CSV table of C-alpha atoms and ligand atoms in Angstrom, one decimal:
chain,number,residue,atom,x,y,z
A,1,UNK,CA,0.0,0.0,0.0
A,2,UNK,CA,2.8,2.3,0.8
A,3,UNK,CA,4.6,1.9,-2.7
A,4,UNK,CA,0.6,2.0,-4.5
A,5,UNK,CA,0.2,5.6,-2.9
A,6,UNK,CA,4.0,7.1,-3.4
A,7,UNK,CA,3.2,6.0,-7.1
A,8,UNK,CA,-0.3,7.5,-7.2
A,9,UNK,CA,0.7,10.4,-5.4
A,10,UNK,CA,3.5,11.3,-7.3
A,11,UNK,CA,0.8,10.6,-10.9
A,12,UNK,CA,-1.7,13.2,-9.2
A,13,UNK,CA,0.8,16.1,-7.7
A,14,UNK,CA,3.7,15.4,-9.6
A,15,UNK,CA,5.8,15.0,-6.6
A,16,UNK,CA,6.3,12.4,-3.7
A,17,UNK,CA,4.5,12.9,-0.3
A,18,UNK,CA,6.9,14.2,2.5
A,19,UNK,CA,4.1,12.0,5.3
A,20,UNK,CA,3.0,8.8,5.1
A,21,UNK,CA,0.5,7.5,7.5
A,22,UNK,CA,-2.3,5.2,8.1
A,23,UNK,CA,-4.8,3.8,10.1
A,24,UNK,CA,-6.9,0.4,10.4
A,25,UNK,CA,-10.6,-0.5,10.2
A,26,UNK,CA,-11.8,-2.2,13.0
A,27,UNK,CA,-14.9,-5.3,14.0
A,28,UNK,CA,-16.9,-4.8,16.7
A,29,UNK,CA,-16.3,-8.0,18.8
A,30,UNK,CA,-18.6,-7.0,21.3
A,31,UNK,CA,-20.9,-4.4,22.7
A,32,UNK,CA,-23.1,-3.4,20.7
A,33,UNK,CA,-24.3,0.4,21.2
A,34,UNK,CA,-22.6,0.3,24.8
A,35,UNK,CA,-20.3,3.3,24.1
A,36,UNK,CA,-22.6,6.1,24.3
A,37,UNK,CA,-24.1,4.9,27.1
A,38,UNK,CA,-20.8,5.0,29.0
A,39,UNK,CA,-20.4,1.4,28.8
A,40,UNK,CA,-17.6,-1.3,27.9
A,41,UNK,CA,-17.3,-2.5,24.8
A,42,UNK,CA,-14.5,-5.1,22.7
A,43,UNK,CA,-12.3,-4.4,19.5
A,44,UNK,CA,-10.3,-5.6,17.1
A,45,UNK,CA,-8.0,-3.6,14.8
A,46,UNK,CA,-7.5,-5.5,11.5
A,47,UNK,CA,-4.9,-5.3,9.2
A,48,UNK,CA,-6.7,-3.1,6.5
A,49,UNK,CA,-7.2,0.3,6.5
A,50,UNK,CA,-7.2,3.7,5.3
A,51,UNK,CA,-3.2,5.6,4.1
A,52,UNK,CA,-3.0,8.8,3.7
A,53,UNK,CA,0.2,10.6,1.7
A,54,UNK,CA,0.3,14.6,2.6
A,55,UNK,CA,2.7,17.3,1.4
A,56,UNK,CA,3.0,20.6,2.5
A,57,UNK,CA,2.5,23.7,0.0
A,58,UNK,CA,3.8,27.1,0.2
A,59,UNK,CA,0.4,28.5,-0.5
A,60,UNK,CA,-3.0,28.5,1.3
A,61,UNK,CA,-4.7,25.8,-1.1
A,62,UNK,CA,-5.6,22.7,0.3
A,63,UNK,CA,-6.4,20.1,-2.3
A,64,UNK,CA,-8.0,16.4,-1.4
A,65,UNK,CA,-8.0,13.4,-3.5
A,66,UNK,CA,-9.4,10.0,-3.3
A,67,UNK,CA,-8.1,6.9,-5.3
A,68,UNK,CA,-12.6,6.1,-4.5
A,69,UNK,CA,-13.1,9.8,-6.1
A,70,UNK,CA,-10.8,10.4,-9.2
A,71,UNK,CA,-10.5,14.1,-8.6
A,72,UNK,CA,-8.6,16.7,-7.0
A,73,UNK,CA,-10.7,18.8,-5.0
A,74,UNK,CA,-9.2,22.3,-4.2
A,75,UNK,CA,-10.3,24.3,-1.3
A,76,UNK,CA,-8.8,27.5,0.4
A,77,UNK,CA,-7.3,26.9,3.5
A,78,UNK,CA,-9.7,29.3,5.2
A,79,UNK,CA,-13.1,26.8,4.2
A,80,UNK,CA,-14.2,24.4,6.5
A,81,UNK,CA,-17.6,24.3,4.6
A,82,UNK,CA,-19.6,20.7,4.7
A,83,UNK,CA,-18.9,19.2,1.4
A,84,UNK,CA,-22.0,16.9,-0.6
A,85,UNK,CA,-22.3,14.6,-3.8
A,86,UNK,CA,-19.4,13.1,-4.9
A,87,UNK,CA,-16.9,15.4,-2.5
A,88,UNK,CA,-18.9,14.2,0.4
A,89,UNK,CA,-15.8,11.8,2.0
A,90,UNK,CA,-13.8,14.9,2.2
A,91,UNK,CA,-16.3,15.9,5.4
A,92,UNK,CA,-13.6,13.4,7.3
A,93,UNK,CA,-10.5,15.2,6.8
A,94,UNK,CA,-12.5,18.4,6.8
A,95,UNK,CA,-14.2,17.3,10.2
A,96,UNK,CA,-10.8,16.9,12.0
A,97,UNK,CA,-9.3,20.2,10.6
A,98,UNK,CA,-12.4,21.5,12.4
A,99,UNK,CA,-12.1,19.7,15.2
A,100,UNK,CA,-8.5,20.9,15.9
A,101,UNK,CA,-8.8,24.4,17.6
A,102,UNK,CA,-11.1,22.6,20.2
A,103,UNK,CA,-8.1,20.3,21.6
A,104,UNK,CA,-5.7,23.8,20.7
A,105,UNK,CA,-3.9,22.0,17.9
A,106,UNK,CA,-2.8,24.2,15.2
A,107,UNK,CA,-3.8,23.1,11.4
A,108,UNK,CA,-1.7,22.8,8.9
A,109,UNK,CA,-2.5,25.7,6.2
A,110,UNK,CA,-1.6,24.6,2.4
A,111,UNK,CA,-1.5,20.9,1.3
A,112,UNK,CA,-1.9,18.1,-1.1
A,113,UNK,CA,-3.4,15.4,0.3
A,114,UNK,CA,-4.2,12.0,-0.8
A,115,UNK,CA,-6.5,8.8,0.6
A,116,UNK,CA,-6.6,5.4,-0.5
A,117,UNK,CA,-7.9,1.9,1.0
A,118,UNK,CA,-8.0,-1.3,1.0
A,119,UNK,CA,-11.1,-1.6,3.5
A,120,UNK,CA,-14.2,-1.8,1.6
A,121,UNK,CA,-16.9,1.2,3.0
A,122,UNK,CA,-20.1,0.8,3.9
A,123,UNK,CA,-19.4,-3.0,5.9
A,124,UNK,CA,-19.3,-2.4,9.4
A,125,UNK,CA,-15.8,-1.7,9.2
A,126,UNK,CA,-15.5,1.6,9.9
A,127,UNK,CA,-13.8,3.0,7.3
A,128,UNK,CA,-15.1,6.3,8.6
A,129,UNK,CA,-12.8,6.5,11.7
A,130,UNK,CA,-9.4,5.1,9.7
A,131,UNK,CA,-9.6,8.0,7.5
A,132,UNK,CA,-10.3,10.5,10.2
A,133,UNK,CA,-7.4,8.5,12.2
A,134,UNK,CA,-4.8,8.8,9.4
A,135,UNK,CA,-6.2,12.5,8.5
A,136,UNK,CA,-5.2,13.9,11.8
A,137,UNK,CA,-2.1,12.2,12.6
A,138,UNK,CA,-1.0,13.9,9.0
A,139,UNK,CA,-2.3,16.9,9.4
A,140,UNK,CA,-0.9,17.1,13.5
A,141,UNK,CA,2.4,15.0,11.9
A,142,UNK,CA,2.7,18.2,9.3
A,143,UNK,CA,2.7,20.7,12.1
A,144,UNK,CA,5.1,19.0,14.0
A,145,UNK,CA,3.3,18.4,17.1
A,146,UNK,CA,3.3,14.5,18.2
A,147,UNK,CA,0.0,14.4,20.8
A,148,UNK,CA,-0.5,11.0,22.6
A,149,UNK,CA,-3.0,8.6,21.2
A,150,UNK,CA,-6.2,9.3,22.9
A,151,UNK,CA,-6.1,12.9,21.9
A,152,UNK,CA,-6.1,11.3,18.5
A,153,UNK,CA,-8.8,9.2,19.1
A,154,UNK,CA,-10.7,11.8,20.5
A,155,UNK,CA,-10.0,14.4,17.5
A,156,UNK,CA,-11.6,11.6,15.2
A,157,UNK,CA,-14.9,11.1,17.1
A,158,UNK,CA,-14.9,15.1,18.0
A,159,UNK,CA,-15.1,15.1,13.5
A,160,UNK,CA,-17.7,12.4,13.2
A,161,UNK,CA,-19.9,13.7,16.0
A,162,UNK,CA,-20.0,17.2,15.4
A,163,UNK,CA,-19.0,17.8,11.5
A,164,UNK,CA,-19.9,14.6,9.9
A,165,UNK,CA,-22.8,14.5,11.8
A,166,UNK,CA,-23.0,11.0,13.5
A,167,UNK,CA,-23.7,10.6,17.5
A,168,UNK,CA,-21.2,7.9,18.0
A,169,UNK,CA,-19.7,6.6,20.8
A,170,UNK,CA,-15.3,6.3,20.8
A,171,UNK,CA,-15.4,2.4,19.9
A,172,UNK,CA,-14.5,2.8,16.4
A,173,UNK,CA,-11.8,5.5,17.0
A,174,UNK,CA,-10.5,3.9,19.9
A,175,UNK,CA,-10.0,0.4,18.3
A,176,UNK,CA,-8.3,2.3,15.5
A,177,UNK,CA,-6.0,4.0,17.8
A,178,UNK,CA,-5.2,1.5,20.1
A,179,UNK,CA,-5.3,-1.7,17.5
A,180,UNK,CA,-2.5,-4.1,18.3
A,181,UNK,CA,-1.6,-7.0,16.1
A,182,UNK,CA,-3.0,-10.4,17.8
A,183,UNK,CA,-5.1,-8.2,20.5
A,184,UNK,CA,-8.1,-6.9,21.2
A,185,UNK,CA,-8.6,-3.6,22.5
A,186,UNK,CA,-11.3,-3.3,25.4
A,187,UNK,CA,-12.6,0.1,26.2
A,188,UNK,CA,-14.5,1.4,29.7
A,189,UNK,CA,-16.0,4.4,27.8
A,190,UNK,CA,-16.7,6.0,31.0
A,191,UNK,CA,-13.0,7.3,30.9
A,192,UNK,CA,-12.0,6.6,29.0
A,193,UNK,CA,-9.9,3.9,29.4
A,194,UNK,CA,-8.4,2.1,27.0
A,195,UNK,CA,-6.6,-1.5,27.6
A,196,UNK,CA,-5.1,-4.3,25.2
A,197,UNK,CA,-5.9,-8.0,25.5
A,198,UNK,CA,-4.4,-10.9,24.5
A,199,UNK,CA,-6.8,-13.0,21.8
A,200,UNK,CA,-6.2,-16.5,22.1
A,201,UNK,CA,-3.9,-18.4,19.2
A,202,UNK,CA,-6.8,-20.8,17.8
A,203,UNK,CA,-9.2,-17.6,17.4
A,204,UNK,CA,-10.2,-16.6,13.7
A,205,UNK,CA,-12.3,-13.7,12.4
A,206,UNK,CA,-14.3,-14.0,9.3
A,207,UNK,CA,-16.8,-11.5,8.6
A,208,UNK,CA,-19.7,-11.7,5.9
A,209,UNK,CA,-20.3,-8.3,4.3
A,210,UNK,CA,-24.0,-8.1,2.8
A,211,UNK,CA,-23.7,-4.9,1.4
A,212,UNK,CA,-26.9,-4.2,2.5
A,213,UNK,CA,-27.8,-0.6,3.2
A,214,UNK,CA,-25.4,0.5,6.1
A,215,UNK,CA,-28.0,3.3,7.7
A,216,UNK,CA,-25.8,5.1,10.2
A,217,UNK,CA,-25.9,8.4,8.7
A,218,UNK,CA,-29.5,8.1,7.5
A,219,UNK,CA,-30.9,8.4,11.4
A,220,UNK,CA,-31.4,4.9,12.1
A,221,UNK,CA,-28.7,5.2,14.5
A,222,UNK,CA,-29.3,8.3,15.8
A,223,UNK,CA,-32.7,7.2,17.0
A,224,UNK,CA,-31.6,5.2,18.8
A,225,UNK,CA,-28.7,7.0,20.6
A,226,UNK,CA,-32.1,9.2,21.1
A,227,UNK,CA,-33.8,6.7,22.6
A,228,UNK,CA,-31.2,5.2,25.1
A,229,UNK,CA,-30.7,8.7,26.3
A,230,UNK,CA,-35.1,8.9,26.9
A,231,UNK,CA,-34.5,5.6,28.7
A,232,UNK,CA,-31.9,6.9,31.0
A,233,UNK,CA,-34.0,9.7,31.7
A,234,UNK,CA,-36.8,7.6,32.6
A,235,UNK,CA,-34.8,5.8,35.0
A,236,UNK,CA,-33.3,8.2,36.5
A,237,UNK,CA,-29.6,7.7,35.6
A,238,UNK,CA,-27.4,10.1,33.9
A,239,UNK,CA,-26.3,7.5,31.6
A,240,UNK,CA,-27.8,3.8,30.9
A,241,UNK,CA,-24.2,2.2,32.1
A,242,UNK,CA,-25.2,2.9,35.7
A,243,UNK,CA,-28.6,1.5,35.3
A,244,UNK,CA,-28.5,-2.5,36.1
A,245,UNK,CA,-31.4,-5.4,35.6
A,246,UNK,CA,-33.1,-5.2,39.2
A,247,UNK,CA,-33.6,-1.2,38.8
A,248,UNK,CA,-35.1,-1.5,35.1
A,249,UNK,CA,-37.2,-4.2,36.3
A,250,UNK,CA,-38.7,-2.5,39.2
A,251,UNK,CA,-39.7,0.8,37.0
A,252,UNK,CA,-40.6,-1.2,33.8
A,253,UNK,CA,-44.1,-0.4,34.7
A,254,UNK,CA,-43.8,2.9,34.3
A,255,UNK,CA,-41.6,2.5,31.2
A,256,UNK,CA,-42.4,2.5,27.3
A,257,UNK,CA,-42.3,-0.7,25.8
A,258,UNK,CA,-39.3,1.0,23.5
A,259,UNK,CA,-37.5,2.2,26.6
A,260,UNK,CA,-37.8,-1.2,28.4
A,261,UNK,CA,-36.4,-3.1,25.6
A,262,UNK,CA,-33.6,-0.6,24.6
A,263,UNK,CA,-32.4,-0.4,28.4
A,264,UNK,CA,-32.0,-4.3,28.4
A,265,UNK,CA,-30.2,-4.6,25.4
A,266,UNK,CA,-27.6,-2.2,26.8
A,267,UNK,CA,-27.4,-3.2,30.2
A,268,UNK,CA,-27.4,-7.1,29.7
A,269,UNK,CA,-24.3,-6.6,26.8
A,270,UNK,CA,-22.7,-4.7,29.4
A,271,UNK,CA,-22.5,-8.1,31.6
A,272,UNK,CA,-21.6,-9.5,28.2
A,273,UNK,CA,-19.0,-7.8,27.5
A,274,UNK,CA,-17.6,-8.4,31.2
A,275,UNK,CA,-18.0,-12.1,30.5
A,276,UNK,CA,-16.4,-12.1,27.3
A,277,UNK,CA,-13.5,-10.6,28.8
A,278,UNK,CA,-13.0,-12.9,31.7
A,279,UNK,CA,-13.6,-15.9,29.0
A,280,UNK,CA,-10.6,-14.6,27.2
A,281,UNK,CA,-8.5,-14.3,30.1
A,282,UNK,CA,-9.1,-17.9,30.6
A,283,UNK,CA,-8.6,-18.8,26.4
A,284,UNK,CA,-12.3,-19.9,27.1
A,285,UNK,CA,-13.7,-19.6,23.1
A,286,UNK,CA,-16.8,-21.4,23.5
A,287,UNK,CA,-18.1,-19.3,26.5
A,288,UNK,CA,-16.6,-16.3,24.5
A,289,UNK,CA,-18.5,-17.2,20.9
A,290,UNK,CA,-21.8,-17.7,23.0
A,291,UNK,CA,-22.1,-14.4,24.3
A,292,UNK,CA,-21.3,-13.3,20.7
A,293,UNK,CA,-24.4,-15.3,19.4
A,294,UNK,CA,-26.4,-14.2,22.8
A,295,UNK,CA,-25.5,-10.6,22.0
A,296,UNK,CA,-27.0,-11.2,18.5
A,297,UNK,CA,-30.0,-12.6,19.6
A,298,UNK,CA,-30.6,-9.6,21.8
A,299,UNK,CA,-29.7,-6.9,19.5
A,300,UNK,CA,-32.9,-8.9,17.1
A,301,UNK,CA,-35.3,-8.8,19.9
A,302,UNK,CA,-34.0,-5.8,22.0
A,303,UNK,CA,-32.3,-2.9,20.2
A,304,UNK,CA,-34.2,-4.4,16.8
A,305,UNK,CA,-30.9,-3.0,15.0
A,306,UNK,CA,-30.4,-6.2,12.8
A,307,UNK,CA,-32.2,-7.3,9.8
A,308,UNK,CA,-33.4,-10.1,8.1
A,309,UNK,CA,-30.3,-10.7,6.2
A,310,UNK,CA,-27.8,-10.8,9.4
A,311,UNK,CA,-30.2,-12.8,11.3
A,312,UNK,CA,-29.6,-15.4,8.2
A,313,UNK,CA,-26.3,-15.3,8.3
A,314,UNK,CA,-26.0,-16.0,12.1
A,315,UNK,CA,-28.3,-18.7,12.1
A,316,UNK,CA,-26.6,-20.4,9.7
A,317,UNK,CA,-22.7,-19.6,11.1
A,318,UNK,CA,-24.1,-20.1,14.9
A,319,UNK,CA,-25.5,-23.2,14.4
A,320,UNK,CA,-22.2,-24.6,12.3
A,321,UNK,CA,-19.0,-26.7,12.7
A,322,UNK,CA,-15.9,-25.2,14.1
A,323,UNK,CA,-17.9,-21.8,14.8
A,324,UNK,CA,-17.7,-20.5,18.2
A,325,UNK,CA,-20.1,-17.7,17.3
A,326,UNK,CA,-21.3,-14.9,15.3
A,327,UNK,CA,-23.0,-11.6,15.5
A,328,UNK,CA,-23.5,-8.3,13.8
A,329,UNK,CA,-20.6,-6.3,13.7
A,330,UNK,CA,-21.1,-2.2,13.9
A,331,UNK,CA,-24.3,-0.1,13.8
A,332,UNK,CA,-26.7,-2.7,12.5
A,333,UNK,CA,-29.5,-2.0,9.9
A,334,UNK,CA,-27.5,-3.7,7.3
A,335,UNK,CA,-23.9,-4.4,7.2
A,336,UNK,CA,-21.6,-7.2,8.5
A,337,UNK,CA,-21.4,-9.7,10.2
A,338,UNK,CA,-18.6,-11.2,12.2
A,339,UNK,CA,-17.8,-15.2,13.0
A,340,UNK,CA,-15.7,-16.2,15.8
A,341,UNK,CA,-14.1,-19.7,14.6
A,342,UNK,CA,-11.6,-22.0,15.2
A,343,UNK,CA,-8.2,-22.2,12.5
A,344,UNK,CA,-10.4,-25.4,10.6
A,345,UNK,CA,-13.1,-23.2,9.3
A,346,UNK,CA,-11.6,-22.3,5.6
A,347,UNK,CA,-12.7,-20.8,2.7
A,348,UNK,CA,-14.9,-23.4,1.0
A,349,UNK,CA,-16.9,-23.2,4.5
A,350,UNK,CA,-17.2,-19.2,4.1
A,351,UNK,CA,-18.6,-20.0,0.1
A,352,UNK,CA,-20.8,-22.4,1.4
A,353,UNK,CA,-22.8,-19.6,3.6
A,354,UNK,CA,-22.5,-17.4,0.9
A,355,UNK,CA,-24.0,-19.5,-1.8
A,356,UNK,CA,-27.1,-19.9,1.0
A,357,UNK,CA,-27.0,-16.4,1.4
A,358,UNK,CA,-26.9,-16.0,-2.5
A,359,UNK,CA,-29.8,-18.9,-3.1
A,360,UNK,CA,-32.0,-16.7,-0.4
A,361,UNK,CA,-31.4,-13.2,-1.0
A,362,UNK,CA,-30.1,-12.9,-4.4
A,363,UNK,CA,-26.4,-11.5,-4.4
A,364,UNK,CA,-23.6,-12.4,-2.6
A,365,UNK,CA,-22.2,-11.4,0.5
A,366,UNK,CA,-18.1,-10.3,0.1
A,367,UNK,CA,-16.1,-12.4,2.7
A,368,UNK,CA,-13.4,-11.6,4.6
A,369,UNK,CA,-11.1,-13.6,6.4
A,370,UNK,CA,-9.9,-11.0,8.8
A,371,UNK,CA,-6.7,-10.9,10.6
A,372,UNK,CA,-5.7,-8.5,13.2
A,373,UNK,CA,-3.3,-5.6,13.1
A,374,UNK,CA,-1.5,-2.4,14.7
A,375,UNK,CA,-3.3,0.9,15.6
A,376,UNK,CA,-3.0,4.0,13.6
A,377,UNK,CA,0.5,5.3,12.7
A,378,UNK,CA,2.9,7.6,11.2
A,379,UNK,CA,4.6,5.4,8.5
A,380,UNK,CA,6.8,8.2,7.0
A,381,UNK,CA,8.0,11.4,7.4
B,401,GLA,C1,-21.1,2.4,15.2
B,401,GLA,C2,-20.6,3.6,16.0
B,401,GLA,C3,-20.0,3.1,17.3
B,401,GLA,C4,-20.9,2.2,18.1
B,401,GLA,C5,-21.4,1.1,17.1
B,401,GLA,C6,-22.4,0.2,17.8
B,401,GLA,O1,-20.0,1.7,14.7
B,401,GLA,O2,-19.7,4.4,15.2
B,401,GLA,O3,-19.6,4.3,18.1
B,401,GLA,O4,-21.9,2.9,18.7
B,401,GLA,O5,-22.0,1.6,15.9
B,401,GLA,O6,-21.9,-0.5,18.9
């Protein structure tokens, strides 16, 4: 990737970039919609991701390309204006220039900058938070100032919150920050605190992409940020992390049937999560894949954030050989999802469930056999 965007660099600006960096994708092991609500929640980084190649320019121009794109857009460095159509993934660089001042970073003025990936967007994987990842440690690389990685982290969910425009939580910036090759990264959101954790040797990640609409941006998601925060209210806790299953149960009378259901998603894949964790420690993969299948099934009944399409594909992994357990991975409403399995499960298993999927719903889901890999970094400068 590093040669790809020298070359494709050099083709678009006629001259090589003096900053190299890049920064991963990550699956959502488990926790699902925990992070907002101030709970825990599991990572991986995996070993594709978002680079970004950045040179500095004597004048004020800033000018954004993407390999996905084809075309050099050119702004003045003075224009942080949201950007639509086909310009519209240049709100994620845009977002973290923005985002700067309010951490009292400078920004760098003039620049030619350049994106491309090998993480496919719209599948769960957050492609979102690898390119604000690799935009800011660019842009903060350019200026020569070296802030520590949460600050990072934080610039990139400080863009997607309040210039892209999605409430999310810091799971997806986090795990990009703190990725570590064979690791997980576990996150108390509360802090935040962020911690790495050994993944046992025999576990393997595939995940089935559906390519089914992804809905994050389209207020799917933000309803129901919206409604865990009503839920809180209603229970009288700033934030649905200190709630726990005795409390809801005692006020469910007095709840919305909504509120009730959202509430138990959260607080039950809190104790999930907890689980998980302890499983891990003890290289425990059964226990650990049956939370991921419990935390499934609850996200179906609970937080009603899957879709017929996922809930195929876990059925049909879940109930498999040499699969510990499977969920969806990210927002829901379309997507990925993510299998837990031991080394035997191989490639003609993964076609097998796809050419189910296929014979059911038409199309084919993309598969990817996912292996873990480092946080964001500066790769050159
Ligand atoms: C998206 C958000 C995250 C998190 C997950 C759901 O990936 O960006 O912050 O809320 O959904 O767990």
């Amino acid at each position: 990737m590093h040669s790809k965007l020298t070359a494709l660099f050099q083709k678009v600006y006629g001259r090589p970039p003096e900053i190299v960096t890049r920064a991963p994708g990550r699956i959502e092991f488990i926790g699902n919609h925990t992070d907002y609500n101030g709970g825990t929640v599991l990572g991986a980084a995996i070993d594709r991701g978002v680079w970004v190649g950045l040179a500095r320019r004597e004048d004020d121009r800033r000018q954004f390309y993407s390999e996905l794109a084809g075309v050099v857009t050119t702004l003045p460095s003075g224009v942080l204006a949201r950007q639509e159509g086909s310009s519209s993934w240049i709100n994620y660089p845009l977002g973290v220039l923005a985002a700067l001042p309010a951490f009292d970073l400078p920004a760098p003025e003039g620049f030619d900058y350049l994106a491309i990936s090998d993480l496919p967007a719209g599948a769960g994987l957050s492609s979102s938070a690898a390119i604000e990842l690799a935009s800011a440690l660019a842009f903060l690389t350019a200026v020569g100032s070296n802030p520590d990685r949460e600050t990072v982290v934080k610039l990139g969910r400080h863009a997607e919150n309040h210039f892209v425009g999605v409430p999310c939580g810091i799971l997806d910036q986090g795990v990009s920050g703190f990725g570590q090759r064979d690791h997980l990264v576990f996150i108390d959101c509360r802090g935040p605190r962020f911690e790495t954790v050994p993944l046992p040797r025999a576990a393997h990640f595939w995940v089935f992409n559906t390519h089914t609409k992804h809905a994050l941006v389209d207020g799917l998601y933000a309803s129901r940020h919206r409604e865990c925060m009503e839920a809180a209210r209603a229970l009288g806790v700033g934030q649905l992390v200190e709630a726990t299953m005795p409390k809801l149960e005692r006020a469910r009378a007095g709840l919305s049937d909504e509120s009730y259901k959202r509430a138990r998603h959260v607080i039950e894949e809190i104790a999930r999560v907890d689980n998980a964790r302890q499983a891990l420690r003890r290289g425990d993969l059964s226990t650990t894949g049956r939370l991921l299948t419990a935390s499934h099934r609850s996200s179906q009944v609970y937080f009603e954030n899957s879709t017929p399409e996922l809930d195929f594909l876990v059925d049909l992994l879940a109930g498999g050989l040499n699969v510990f357990g499977a969920r969806l991975t990210g927002g829901g409403f379309g997507g990925a999802v993510m299998a837990l399995t031991t080394p035997a499960f191989g490639g003609a298993q993964a076609a097998a469930v796809a050419d189910a999927y296929a014979e059911r719903f038409g199309k084919r889901p993309d598969i990817l056999h996912a292996q873990t890999g480092p946080g964001a970094q500066v790769v050159m400068k």
